[in-house]
């Protein structure tokens, strides 16, 4: 018997839209037992040029549309991937859910917790499945870290550090794109990177219960973008104000009673995708760095030798997350796009069974509430409880 189809539409066909398309195309290659076989039906982009048309054709999409509303209402679309700019996420996702479509929404799902809650309400009312793009929790070494923490092997957790540092906005001559305008982005590095960091911390250790935060904007003005320019391209117009934060630092109290420090920047010269965490317990620690994705550093006290316990590097292998779907043995690394294939797998399983698997829109709402609390803490210079 043939595998039933899952007919897919993608809203926004930049880098992340194409990552989604690749992941769905590869799904049956890595998971031949998949309950549904993705079929790429339509792309919607507000300004489809020749480059977009060529890309859509290369992936095998059947239709290229200029209006996302047409895609959402298309009778041959079952799943809508929301990968456009932040300011369209809520409208597209709510409309798609109301039309009975399943969702795969990139973070931040909404510009704030209110918008994200609207998506959650639409999803629950429609009874559809909705995945959120928290791909870092799918790293096999992260799954191993989570298992070690949960097992108690490093004892009771005392404190953690999580850093998400990048340089993608470090150029002061980069254009004043939508990412730097609160009306369109909702926030700056908070929505872009801190949403990932808080989800990862909650997944591996525990949710945030209370926090105090400092924010800073180091590049206060940028030149207006030319039409269609990305945030990393040079600006050419008049100077305008950057309306959201470049940098965030936070002290966190977690639901398990442990403490954490979080730091994130989009203007950190010398840092490219410097994402990772350290978790310290009473009998050891685990540490992970995205730039060495397949490795997990583990320290475990033996014979009560707490003061001279050293890290040893362990490599992800069979039994760690979904690595077996991609590689045959230990220390055969997975890559970024593989993490999105795992997301696709879990979403398809959710759709087929009706039971959520993997990161969901509810996880996106939890992260959004943390971000809103961070903004309140920074603005009012106080501790905030969630």
Coordinates of C-alpha atoms in Angstrom, one line a residue:
X1 CA 0.0 0.0 0.0
X2 CA 1.3 3.5 -0.8
X3 CA 2.0 6.0 2.0
X4 CA -0.6 8.8 2.2
X5 CA 0.5 12.2 1.2
X6 CA 1.0 15.3 3.4
X7 CA 0.6 18.2 1.1
X8 CA 2.8 21.2 2.1
X9 CA 2.7 24.9 1.6
X10 CA 5.6 27.2 2.6
X11 CA 5.0 30.9 3.4
X12 CA 8.3 32.8 2.9
X13 CA 11.0 31.2 0.8
X14 CA 14.2 32.6 2.1
X15 CA 16.8 30.5 3.8
X16 CA 14.5 29.0 6.5
X17 CA 11.7 28.3 4.0
X18 CA 14.2 26.3 2.0
X19 CA 15.5 24.5 5.1
X20 CA 11.9 23.4 5.7
X21 CA 11.5 22.3 2.1
X22 CA 14.7 20.3 2.3
X23 CA 13.8 18.7 5.6
X24 CA 10.4 17.5 4.3
X25 CA 11.9 16.3 1.1
X26 CA 14.5 14.2 3.0
X27 CA 12.0 12.8 5.5
X28 CA 11.3 9.6 3.6
X29 CA 15.0 9.0 3.1
X30 CA 15.8 9.0 6.8
X31 CA 12.5 7.6 8.0
X32 CA 11.2 5.2 5.4
X33 CA 8.5 4.1 7.8
X34 CA 7.0 7.6 8.0
X35 CA 3.2 7.5 8.2
X36 CA 2.8 10.4 5.7
X37 CA 4.9 11.3 2.6
X38 CA 5.3 15.1 2.1
X39 CA 4.5 16.5 -1.2
X40 CA 5.6 20.1 -1.9
X41 CA 2.6 21.9 -3.3
X42 CA 3.0 25.7 -3.0
X43 CA 5.2 28.5 -2.0
X44 CA 3.9 32.0 -1.1
X45 CA 6.3 34.9 -1.2
X46 CA 5.3 38.6 -1.2
X47 CA 7.7 39.5 -3.9
X48 CA 8.6 36.3 -5.9
X49 CA 11.4 37.3 -8.3
X50 CA 13.3 35.0 -10.7
X51 CA 15.6 33.7 -8.0
X52 CA 12.6 32.7 -5.8
X53 CA 10.9 31.1 -8.9
X54 CA 14.1 29.1 -9.7
X55 CA 14.4 28.0 -6.1
X56 CA 10.8 26.9 -5.9
X57 CA 11.1 25.0 -9.1
X58 CA 14.3 23.3 -8.0
X59 CA 12.6 21.9 -4.9
X60 CA 9.7 20.7 -7.0
X61 CA 6.9 23.0 -5.8
X62 CA 3.9 22.9 -8.1
X63 CA 2.7 26.5 -7.5
X64 CA 4.4 29.9 -6.7
X65 CA 2.0 32.4 -5.2
X66 CA 2.4 36.1 -4.2
X67 CA -0.3 36.1 -1.5
X68 CA -0.1 33.9 1.6
X69 CA -3.9 34.0 1.9
X70 CA -4.2 32.1 -1.3
X71 CA -1.8 29.4 0.0
X72 CA -3.7 29.1 3.3
X73 CA -7.0 28.5 1.5
X74 CA -5.5 26.2 -1.1
X75 CA -7.6 23.0 -1.1
X76 CA -4.5 20.9 -1.8
X77 CA -2.5 22.1 1.2
X78 CA -2.6 20.2 4.5
X79 CA 0.5 21.7 6.3
X80 CA 1.6 25.3 6.3
X81 CA 5.2 26.2 7.1
X82 CA 5.4 29.7 8.5
X83 CA 8.9 30.9 7.8
X84 CA 8.5 34.6 6.8
X85 CA 9.3 37.7 8.8
X86 CA 8.1 37.9 12.5
X87 CA 5.3 40.3 11.7
X88 CA 3.3 37.9 9.5
X89 CA 3.6 34.8 11.8
X90 CA 0.5 35.4 13.9
X91 CA -1.7 36.3 11.0
X92 CA -0.6 33.4 8.8
X93 CA -0.7 30.8 11.6
X94 CA -4.1 31.8 12.9
X95 CA -5.6 31.8 9.4
X96 CA -4.0 28.5 8.6
X97 CA -5.3 26.8 11.8
X98 CA -8.8 28.2 11.2
X99 CA -8.6 26.7 7.7
X100 CA -7.9 23.3 9.3
X101 CA -4.2 23.3 8.3
X102 CA -1.4 21.9 10.5
X103 CA 1.4 24.3 11.3
X104 CA 5.2 24.3 11.4
X105 CA 6.0 27.8 12.8
X106 CA 9.5 29.2 13.2
X107 CA 10.4 31.1 16.4
X108 CA 9.3 33.6 17.6
X109 CA 5.8 32.3 16.8
X110 CA 4.4 35.7 17.6
X111 CA 5.9 39.1 18.3
X112 CA 5.0 38.7 21.9
X113 CA 3.2 36.3 24.2
X114 CA -0.2 37.8 23.3
X115 CA 0.2 37.0 19.6
X116 CA 1.6 33.5 20.4
X117 CA -1.4 32.8 22.7
X118 CA -3.7 33.7 19.8
X119 CA -2.0 31.0 17.7
X120 CA -2.3 28.5 20.5
X121 CA -6.1 29.3 20.8
X122 CA -6.6 28.9 17.1
X123 CA -4.7 25.6 17.0
X124 CA -6.6 24.2 20.0
X125 CA -10.0 25.3 18.5
X126 CA -9.2 23.7 15.2
X127 CA -7.7 20.5 16.6
X128 CA -4.7 20.7 14.4
X129 CA -1.0 20.0 15.2
X130 CA 1.5 22.8 15.4
X131 CA 5.3 22.4 15.7
X132 CA 7.7 25.2 16.8
X133 CA 11.2 25.6 15.3
X134 CA 13.3 24.9 18.4
X135 CA 15.8 22.8 16.5
X136 CA 18.7 22.8 19.0
X137 CA 16.8 20.5 21.4
X138 CA 17.0 17.9 18.6
X139 CA 20.8 17.7 18.8
X140 CA 21.8 14.1 19.8
X141 CA 24.4 15.4 22.3
X142 CA 21.8 17.7 23.8
X143 CA 19.5 14.7 24.2
X144 CA 22.3 12.9 26.0
X145 CA 22.9 15.9 28.3
X146 CA 19.2 16.0 29.1
X147 CA 19.2 12.2 29.9
X148 CA 22.3 12.7 32.2
X149 CA 20.7 15.6 34.0
X150 CA 17.4 13.8 34.5
X151 CA 19.1 10.6 35.7
X152 CA 20.8 12.4 38.6
X153 CA 24.2 11.2 37.4
X154 CA 25.7 14.7 38.1
X155 CA 23.7 15.1 41.3
X156 CA 21.3 17.9 42.2
X157 CA 21.6 20.8 39.8
X158 CA 23.0 23.9 41.3
X159 CA 23.6 26.4 38.5
X160 CA 23.8 26.7 34.7
X161 CA 25.1 29.0 32.1
X162 CA 23.7 29.4 28.6
X163 CA 25.2 31.7 25.9
X164 CA 23.9 32.5 22.4
X165 CA 26.3 34.9 20.8
X166 CA 26.5 35.9 17.2
X167 CA 27.9 38.6 15.0
X168 CA 25.3 38.8 12.3
X169 CA 24.4 42.5 13.2
X170 CA 27.9 43.6 14.2
X171 CA 28.4 45.7 11.1
X172 CA 27.3 49.3 12.0
X173 CA 26.7 49.9 8.3
X174 CA 24.2 47.0 7.9
X175 CA 20.8 48.1 6.8
X176 CA 18.0 49.1 9.1
X177 CA 15.8 46.2 8.1
X178 CA 12.6 45.0 9.7
X179 CA 14.6 43.1 12.3
X180 CA 15.5 46.4 14.0
X181 CA 12.0 47.8 14.1
X182 CA 9.8 46.7 17.1
X183 CA 6.6 47.0 15.1
X184 CA 7.8 44.3 12.7
X185 CA 10.1 42.2 14.8
X186 CA 8.5 42.4 18.3
X187 CA 12.0 42.3 19.9
X188 CA 15.6 42.1 18.8
X189 CA 18.0 39.4 20.0
X190 CA 15.4 38.3 22.5
X191 CA 13.1 36.8 19.8
X192 CA 15.9 35.8 17.5
X193 CA 18.3 34.0 19.9
X194 CA 17.1 34.2 23.5
X195 CA 13.9 32.3 22.6
X196 CA 16.2 29.4 21.6
X197 CA 18.3 29.8 24.7
X198 CA 15.4 29.7 27.1
X199 CA 13.8 26.7 25.4
X200 CA 17.1 24.8 25.5
X201 CA 17.6 25.6 29.2
X202 CA 14.0 24.5 30.0
X203 CA 14.4 21.3 28.0
X204 CA 17.7 20.2 29.5
X205 CA 17.3 21.6 33.1
X206 CA 14.0 23.2 34.1
X207 CA 11.7 26.1 33.2
X208 CA 12.4 29.7 34.3
X209 CA 10.5 30.7 37.4
X210 CA 11.9 34.2 38.1
X211 CA 14.4 36.5 36.5
X212 CA 16.1 39.9 36.4
X213 CA 17.4 41.3 33.1
X214 CA 19.5 44.0 31.5
X215 CA 19.3 44.9 27.9
X216 CA 21.4 47.1 25.7
X217 CA 21.4 48.5 22.2
X218 CA 25.0 49.2 21.2
X219 CA 24.4 50.4 17.6
X220 CA 21.7 53.0 18.1
X221 CA 21.2 54.0 14.5
X222 CA 21.5 52.4 11.0
X223 CA 20.8 53.6 7.5
X224 CA 17.5 52.7 5.9
X225 CA 17.4 49.5 3.9
X226 CA 16.9 49.5 0.2
X227 CA 13.8 47.6 -0.8
X228 CA 14.3 43.9 -0.4
X229 CA 17.6 44.2 1.5
X230 CA 18.5 41.7 4.3
X231 CA 19.7 42.8 7.7
X232 CA 23.3 42.0 6.9
X233 CA 23.4 44.1 3.7
X234 CA 24.6 47.7 3.6
X235 CA 22.1 50.5 4.2
X236 CA 21.9 53.3 1.8
X237 CA 19.2 55.7 3.0
X238 CA 18.8 58.1 5.9
X239 CA 19.8 57.2 9.4
X240 CA 17.1 55.8 11.6
X241 CA 16.8 54.5 15.1
X242 CA 17.3 50.9 16.1
X243 CA 14.3 50.2 18.3
X244 CA 15.2 46.9 19.9
X245 CA 18.0 45.3 21.8
X246 CA 21.4 44.0 20.6
X247 CA 22.4 42.4 23.9
X248 CA 20.7 40.7 26.9
X249 CA 22.1 39.4 30.2
X250 CA 19.9 37.7 32.8
X251 CA 20.0 36.1 36.2
X252 CA 17.5 33.3 36.3
X253 CA 15.9 31.2 39.1
X254 CA 14.6 27.9 37.7
X255 CA 11.6 25.9 38.7
X256 CA 13.9 23.2 40.2
X257 CA 15.4 25.7 42.6
X258 CA 18.7 26.0 40.7
X259 CA 20.2 29.2 39.3
X260 CA 21.3 30.2 35.8
X261 CA 23.1 33.0 33.9
X262 CA 22.0 33.8 30.4
X263 CA 23.9 36.0 27.9
X264 CA 23.0 36.7 24.3
X265 CA 24.2 39.2 21.6
X266 CA 23.7 39.7 17.9
X267 CA 26.7 42.2 17.6
X268 CA 29.5 40.1 19.2
X269 CA 32.5 40.5 16.9
X270 CA 34.4 37.3 16.8
X271 CA 31.4 35.1 17.6
X272 CA 29.6 33.0 15.0
X273 CA 26.9 30.7 16.3
X274 CA 28.5 30.5 19.7
X275 CA 25.6 28.7 21.2
X276 CA 25.8 26.4 24.2
X277 CA 25.4 25.6 27.9
X278 CA 27.1 24.4 31.0
X279 CA 25.1 22.6 33.7
X280 CA 26.7 22.1 37.1
X281 CA 25.4 19.6 39.7
X282 CA 26.5 18.5 43.1
X283 CA 28.5 15.5 41.6
X284 CA 29.5 16.7 38.1
X285 CA 28.7 18.8 35.1
X286 CA 27.8 18.7 31.4
X287 CA 28.8 21.2 28.8
X288 CA 27.8 21.5 25.1
X289 CA 28.9 23.8 22.3
X290 CA 26.9 24.0 19.0
X291 CA 30.1 24.6 17.1
X292 CA 31.2 21.1 18.1
X293 CA 27.7 19.7 17.9
X294 CA 28.5 16.0 18.2
X295 CA 30.5 16.4 21.4
X296 CA 29.3 16.5 25.0
X297 CA 31.8 17.3 27.8
X298 CA 31.0 15.4 31.0
X299 CA 32.5 15.6 34.5
X300 CA 31.5 13.1 37.1
X301 CA 32.9 13.0 40.6
X302 CA 34.1 9.5 41.7
X303 CA 34.9 8.3 45.2
X304 CA 34.0 11.7 46.5
X305 CA 36.9 13.4 44.6
X306 CA 35.0 16.6 44.1
X307 CA 37.9 19.0 43.8
X308 CA 39.9 17.1 41.2
X309 CA 37.2 16.0 38.8
X310 CA 37.9 16.8 35.1
X311 CA 35.8 16.9 32.0
X312 CA 36.0 14.1 29.5
X313 CA 34.6 14.4 26.0
X314 CA 31.9 12.0 25.0
X315 CA 30.6 11.6 21.4
X316 CA 27.0 11.2 20.4
X317 CA 26.2 7.7 19.1
X318 CA 23.5 5.1 18.8
X319 CA 20.8 5.7 21.5
X320 CA 21.3 9.5 21.6
X321 CA 18.3 11.2 20.1
X322 CA 17.7 10.5 16.4
X323 CA 21.3 10.1 15.3
X324 CA 20.6 6.5 14.1
X325 CA 18.4 7.9 11.4
X326 CA 21.4 9.8 9.9
X327 CA 24.6 8.1 10.8
X328 CA 25.6 4.4 11.6
X329 CA 27.9 4.8 14.5
X330 CA 29.5 7.0 17.2
X331 CA 31.2 10.3 16.3
X332 CA 29.6 10.4 12.8
X333 CA 28.3 14.0 13.2
X334 CA 24.9 15.3 12.2
X335 CA 24.4 18.8 10.8
X336 CA 22.1 21.8 11.2
X337 CA 19.7 20.7 8.4
X338 CA 19.4 17.2 10.0
X339 CA 17.9 18.8 13.1
X340 CA 15.1 20.2 11.0
X341 CA 14.5 16.7 9.5
X342 CA 14.0 15.5 13.1
X343 CA 11.5 18.3 13.6
X344 CA 9.7 17.3 10.4
X345 CA 9.6 13.7 11.6
X346 CA 8.1 14.6 14.9
X347 CA 5.5 16.9 13.4
X348 CA 4.5 14.2 10.9
X349 CA 4.2 11.7 13.7
X350 CA 2.0 14.2 15.6
X351 CA -0.2 14.7 12.6
X352 CA -0.5 10.9 12.0
X353 CA -1.3 10.0 15.6
X354 CA -3.0 13.1 16.8
X355 CA -0.7 13.3 19.8
X356 CA 2.0 16.1 20.0
X357 CA 5.6 15.0 19.7
X358 CA 8.6 17.3 19.9
X359 CA 8.6 21.1 20.3
X360 CA 5.1 22.5 19.9
X361 CA 3.3 25.8 19.8
X362 CA 2.8 25.5 23.5
X363 CA 6.6 25.5 23.9
X364 CA 6.7 28.6 21.8
X365 CA 4.2 30.2 24.2
X366 CA 6.3 29.3 27.2
X367 CA 9.3 30.9 25.6
X368 CA 7.3 34.0 24.6
X369 CA 6.2 34.5 28.2
X370 CA 9.8 34.4 29.4
X371 CA 10.7 37.0 26.8
X372 CA 7.9 39.3 27.8
X373 CA 9.0 38.9 31.5
X374 CA 12.5 39.8 30.4
X375 CA 11.3 43.0 28.7
X376 CA 9.3 43.9 31.8
X377 CA 12.2 43.3 34.1
X378 CA 14.6 45.4 32.0
X379 CA 12.2 48.2 31.6
X380 CA 11.2 48.4 35.3
X381 CA 14.6 47.3 36.7
X382 CA 13.2 44.5 38.9
X383 CA 12.9 40.8 39.5
X384 CA 9.9 39.3 37.7
X385 CA 8.1 36.1 38.5
X386 CA 6.6 33.9 35.7

